[in-house]
PDB file of C-alpha atoms and ligand atoms in Angstrom:
ATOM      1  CA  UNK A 219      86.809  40.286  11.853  1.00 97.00           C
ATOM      2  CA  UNK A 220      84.017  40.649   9.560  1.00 98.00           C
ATOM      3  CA  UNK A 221      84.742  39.780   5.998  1.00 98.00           C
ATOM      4  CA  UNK A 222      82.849  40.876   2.502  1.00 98.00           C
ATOM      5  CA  UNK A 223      83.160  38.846  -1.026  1.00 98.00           C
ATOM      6  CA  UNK A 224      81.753  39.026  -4.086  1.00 97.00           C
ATOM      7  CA  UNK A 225      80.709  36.917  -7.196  1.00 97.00           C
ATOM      8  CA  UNK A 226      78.566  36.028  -9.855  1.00 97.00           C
ATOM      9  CA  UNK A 227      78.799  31.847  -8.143  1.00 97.00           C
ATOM     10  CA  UNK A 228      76.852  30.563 -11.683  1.00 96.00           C
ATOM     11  CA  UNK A 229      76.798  27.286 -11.687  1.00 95.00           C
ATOM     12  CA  UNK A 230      78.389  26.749  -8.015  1.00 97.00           C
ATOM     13  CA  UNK A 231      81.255  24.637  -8.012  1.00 97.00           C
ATOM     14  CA  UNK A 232      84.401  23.944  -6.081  1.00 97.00           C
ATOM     15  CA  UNK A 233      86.216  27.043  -6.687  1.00 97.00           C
ATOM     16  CA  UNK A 234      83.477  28.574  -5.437  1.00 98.00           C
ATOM     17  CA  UNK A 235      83.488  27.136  -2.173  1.00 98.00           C
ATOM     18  CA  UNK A 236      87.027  27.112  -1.935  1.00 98.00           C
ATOM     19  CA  UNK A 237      87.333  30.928  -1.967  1.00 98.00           C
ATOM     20  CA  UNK A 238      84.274  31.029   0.469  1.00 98.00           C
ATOM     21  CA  UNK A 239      85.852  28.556   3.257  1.00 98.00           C
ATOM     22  CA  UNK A 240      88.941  30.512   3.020  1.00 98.00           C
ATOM     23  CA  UNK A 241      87.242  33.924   2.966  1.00 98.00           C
ATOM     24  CA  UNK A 242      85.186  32.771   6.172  1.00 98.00           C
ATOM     25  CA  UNK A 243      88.350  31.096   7.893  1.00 98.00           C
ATOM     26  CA  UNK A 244      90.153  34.994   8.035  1.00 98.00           C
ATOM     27  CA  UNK A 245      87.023  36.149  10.087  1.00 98.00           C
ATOM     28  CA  UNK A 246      83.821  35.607  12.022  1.00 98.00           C
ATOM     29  CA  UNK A 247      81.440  36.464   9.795  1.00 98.00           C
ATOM     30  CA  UNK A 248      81.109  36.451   6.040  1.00 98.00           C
ATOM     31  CA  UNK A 249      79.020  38.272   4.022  1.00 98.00           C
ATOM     32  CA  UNK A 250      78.641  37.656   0.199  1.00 98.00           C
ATOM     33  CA  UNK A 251      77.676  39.540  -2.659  1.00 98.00           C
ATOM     34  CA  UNK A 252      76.035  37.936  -5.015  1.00 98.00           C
ATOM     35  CA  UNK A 253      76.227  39.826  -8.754  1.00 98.00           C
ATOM     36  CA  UNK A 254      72.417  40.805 -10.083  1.00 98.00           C
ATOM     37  CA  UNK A 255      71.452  38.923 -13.149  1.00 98.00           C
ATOM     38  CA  UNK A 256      71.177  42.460 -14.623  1.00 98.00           C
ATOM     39  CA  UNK A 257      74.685  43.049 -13.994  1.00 98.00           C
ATOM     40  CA  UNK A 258      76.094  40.206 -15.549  1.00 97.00           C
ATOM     41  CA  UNK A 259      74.194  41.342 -18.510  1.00 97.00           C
ATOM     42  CA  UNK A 260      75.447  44.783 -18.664  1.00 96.00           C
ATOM     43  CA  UNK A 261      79.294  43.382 -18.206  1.00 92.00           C
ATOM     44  CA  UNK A 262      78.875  40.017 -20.265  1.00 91.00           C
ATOM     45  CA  UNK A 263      75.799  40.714 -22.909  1.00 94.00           C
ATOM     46  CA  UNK A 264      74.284  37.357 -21.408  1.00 92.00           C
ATOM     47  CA  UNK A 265      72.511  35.957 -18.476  1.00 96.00           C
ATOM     48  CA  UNK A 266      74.006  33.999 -16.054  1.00 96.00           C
ATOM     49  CA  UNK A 267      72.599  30.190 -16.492  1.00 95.00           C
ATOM     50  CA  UNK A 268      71.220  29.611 -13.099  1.00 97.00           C
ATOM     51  CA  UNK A 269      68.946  33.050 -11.708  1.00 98.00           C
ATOM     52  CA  UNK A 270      69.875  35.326  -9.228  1.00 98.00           C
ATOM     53  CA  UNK A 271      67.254  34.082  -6.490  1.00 98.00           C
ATOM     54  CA  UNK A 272      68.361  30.399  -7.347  1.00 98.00           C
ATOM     55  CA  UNK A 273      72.212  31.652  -6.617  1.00 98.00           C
ATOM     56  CA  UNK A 274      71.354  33.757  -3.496  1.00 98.00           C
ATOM     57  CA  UNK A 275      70.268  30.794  -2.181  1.00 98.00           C
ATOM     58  CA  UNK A 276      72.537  28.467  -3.077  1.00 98.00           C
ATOM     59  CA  UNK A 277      75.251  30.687  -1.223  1.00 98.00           C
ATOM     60  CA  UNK A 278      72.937  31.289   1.522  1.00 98.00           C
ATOM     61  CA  UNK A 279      72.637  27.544   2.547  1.00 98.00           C
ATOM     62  CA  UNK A 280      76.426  27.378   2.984  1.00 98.00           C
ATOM     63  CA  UNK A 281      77.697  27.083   6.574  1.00 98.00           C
ATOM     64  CA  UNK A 282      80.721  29.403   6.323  1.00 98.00           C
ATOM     65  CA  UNK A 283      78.621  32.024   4.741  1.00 98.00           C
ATOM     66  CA  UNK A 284      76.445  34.419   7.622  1.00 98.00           C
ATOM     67  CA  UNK A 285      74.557  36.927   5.004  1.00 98.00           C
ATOM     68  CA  UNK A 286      73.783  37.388   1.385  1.00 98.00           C
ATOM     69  CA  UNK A 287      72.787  40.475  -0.518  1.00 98.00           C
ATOM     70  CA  UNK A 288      72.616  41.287  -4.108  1.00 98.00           C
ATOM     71  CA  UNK A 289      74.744  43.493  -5.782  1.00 98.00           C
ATOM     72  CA  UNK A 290      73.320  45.621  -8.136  1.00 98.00           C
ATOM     73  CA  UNK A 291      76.272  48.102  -9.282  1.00 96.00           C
ATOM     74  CA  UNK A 292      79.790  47.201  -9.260  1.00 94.00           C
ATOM     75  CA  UNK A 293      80.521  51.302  -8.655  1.00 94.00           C
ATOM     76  CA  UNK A 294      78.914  50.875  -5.023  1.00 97.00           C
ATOM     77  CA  UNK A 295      81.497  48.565  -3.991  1.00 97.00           C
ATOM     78  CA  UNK A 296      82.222  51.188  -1.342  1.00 97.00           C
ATOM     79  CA  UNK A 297      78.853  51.573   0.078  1.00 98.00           C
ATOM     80  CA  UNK A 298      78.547  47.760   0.388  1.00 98.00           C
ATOM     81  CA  UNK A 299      81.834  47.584   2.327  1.00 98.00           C
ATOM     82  CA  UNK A 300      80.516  50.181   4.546  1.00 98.00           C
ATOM     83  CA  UNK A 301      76.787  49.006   5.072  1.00 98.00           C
ATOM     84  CA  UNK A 302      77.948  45.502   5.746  1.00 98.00           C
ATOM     85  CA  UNK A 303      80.204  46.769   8.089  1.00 98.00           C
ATOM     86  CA  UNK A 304      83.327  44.821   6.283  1.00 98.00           C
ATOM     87  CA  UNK A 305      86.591  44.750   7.942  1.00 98.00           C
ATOM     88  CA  UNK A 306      88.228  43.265   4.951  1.00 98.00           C
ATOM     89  CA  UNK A 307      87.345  42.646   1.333  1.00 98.00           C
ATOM     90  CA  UNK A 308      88.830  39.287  -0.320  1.00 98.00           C
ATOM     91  CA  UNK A 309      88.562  38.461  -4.152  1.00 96.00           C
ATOM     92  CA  UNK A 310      90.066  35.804  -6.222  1.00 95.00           C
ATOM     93  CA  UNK A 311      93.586  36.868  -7.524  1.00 95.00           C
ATOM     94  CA  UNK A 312      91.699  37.043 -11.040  1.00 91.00           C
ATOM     95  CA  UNK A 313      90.876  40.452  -9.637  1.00 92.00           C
ATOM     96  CA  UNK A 314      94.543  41.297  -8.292  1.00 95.00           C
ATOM     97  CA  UNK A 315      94.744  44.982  -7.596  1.00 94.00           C
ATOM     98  CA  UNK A 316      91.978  46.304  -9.096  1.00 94.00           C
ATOM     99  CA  UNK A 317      90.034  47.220  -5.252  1.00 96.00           C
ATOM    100  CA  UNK A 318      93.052  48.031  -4.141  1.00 96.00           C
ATOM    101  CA  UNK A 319      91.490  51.600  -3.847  1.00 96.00           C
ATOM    102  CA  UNK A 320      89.599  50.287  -0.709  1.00 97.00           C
ATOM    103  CA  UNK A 321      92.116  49.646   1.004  1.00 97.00           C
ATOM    104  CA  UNK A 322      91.130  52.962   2.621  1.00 97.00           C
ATOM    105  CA  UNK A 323      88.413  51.561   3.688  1.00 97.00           C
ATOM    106  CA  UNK A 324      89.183  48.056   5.203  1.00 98.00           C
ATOM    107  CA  UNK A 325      91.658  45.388   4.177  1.00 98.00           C
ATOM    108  CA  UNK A 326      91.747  43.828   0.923  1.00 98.00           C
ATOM    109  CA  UNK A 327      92.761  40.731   0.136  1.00 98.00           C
ATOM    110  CA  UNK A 328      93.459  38.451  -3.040  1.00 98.00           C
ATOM    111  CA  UNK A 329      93.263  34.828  -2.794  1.00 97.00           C
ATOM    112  CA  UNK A 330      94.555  32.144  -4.847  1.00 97.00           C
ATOM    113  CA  UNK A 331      91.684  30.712  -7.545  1.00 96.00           C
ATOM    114  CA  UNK A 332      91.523  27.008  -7.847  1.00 96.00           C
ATOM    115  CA  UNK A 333      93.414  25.738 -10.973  1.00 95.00           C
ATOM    116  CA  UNK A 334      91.734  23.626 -13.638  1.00 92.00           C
ATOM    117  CA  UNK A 335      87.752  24.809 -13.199  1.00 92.00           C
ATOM    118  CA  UNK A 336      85.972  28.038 -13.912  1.00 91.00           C
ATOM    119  CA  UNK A 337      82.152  28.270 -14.897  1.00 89.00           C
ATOM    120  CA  UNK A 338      83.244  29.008 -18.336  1.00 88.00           C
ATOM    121  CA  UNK A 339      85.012  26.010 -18.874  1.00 89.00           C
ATOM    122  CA  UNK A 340      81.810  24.094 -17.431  1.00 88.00           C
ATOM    123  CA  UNK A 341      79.867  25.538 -20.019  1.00 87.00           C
ATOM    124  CA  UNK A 342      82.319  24.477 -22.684  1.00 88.00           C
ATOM    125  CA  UNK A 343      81.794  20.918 -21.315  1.00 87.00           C
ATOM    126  CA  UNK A 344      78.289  20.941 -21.450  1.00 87.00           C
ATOM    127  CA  UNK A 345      78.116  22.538 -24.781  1.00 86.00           C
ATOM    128  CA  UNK A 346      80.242  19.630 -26.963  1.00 89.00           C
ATOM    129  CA  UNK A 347      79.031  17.222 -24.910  1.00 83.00           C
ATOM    130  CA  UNK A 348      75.425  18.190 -26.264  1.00 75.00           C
ATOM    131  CA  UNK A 349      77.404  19.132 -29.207  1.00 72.00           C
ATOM    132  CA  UNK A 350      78.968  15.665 -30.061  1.00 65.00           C
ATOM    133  CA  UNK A 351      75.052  13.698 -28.549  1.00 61.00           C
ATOM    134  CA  UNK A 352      72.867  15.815 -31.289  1.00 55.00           C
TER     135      UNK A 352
HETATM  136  N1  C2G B 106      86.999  31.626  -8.051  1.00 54.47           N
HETATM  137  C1  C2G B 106      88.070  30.863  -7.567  1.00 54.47           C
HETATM  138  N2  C2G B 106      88.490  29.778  -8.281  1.00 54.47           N
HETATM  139  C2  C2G B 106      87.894  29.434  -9.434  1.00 54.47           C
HETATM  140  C3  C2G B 106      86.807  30.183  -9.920  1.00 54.47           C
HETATM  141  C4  C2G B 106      86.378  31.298  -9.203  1.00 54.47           C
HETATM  142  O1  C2G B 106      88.655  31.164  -6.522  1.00 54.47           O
HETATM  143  N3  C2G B 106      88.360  28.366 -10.102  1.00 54.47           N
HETATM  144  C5  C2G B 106      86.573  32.810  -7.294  1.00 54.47           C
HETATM  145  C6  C2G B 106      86.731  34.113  -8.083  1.00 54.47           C
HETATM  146  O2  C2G B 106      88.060  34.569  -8.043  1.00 54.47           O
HETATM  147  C7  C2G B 106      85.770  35.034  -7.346  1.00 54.47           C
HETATM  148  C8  C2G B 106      84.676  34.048  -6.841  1.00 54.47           C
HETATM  149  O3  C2G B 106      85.204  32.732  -6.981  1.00 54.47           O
HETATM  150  O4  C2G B 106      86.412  35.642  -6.230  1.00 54.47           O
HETATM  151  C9  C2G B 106      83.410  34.165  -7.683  1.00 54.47           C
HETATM  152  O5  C2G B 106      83.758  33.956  -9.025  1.00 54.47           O
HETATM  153  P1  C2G B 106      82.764  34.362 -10.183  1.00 54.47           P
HETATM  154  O6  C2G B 106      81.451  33.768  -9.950  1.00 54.47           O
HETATM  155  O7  C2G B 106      83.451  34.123 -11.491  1.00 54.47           O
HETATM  156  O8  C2G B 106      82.577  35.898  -9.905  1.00 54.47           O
HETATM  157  P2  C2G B 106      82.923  37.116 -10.824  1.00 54.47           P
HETATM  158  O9  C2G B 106      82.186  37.027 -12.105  1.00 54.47           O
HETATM  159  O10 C2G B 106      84.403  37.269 -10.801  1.00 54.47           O
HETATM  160  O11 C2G B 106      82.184  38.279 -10.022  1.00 54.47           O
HETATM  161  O12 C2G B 106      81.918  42.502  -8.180  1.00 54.47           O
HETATM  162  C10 C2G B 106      82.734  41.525  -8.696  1.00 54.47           C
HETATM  163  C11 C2G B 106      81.954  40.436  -9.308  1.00 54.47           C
HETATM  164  O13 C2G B 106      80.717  40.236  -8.704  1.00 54.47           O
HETATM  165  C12 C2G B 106      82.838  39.206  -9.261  1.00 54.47           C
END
């Protein structure tokens, strides 16, 4: 079975690989969309920290992960599923339901996130720990 993901994957860290392993254990071949620096800036108003090319090939280098692209829109969801040839689309649970409208098109799955670590909190880190140093 030939599985499609998606994500942003700033500042790559074990939930990250987490939902990759397990994304790549359901199938034979993963392929992994990896969110346009210009999209995160039309959802979030701000860049992610690392750049696009430097997170393409971060997830690139991964053994359980067979292709990259990057995704430019998240309204060609779709097309991606289709051009990749995807049997079945897994997100984190954060997204629960919300591409449940492809299920028309392959499978869709939501896996569990891993507690206790986002890229967000990382940042908080980083920030009052340069916070209480300055
Ligand atoms: N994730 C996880 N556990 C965490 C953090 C993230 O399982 N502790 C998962 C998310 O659920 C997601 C993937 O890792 O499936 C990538 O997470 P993000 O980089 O935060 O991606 P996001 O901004 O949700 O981008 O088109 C959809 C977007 O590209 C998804």
């Amino acid at each position: 079975m030939r599985i499609i993901t998606f994500g942003t994957f700033d500042m790559f860290h074990i939930g990250h690989l987490n939902i990759l392993e397990r994304a790549k254990a359901k199938g034979h071949h993963l392929t992994v969309g990896v969110s346009a620096d210009a999209l995160n800036f039309s959802k979030k108003q701000r860049y992610p920290i690392c750049p696009e090319q430097d997170r393409m090939r971060i997830i690139k280098s991964l053994s359980c992960v067979d292709e990259v692209f990057r995704e430019d829109s998240l309204e060609l969801k779709g097309e991606y599923i289709q051009q990749y040839k995807a049997d079945c689309l897994v997100m984190g649970d954060d997204w629960v339901g919300r591409f449940d409208h492809f299920k028309e098109l392959c499978k869709v799955e939501y896996l569990e996130r891993t507690p206790g670590i986002s890229t967000t909190a990382l940042i908080e880190v980083v920030r009052s720990t340069t916070d209480t140093h300055s």
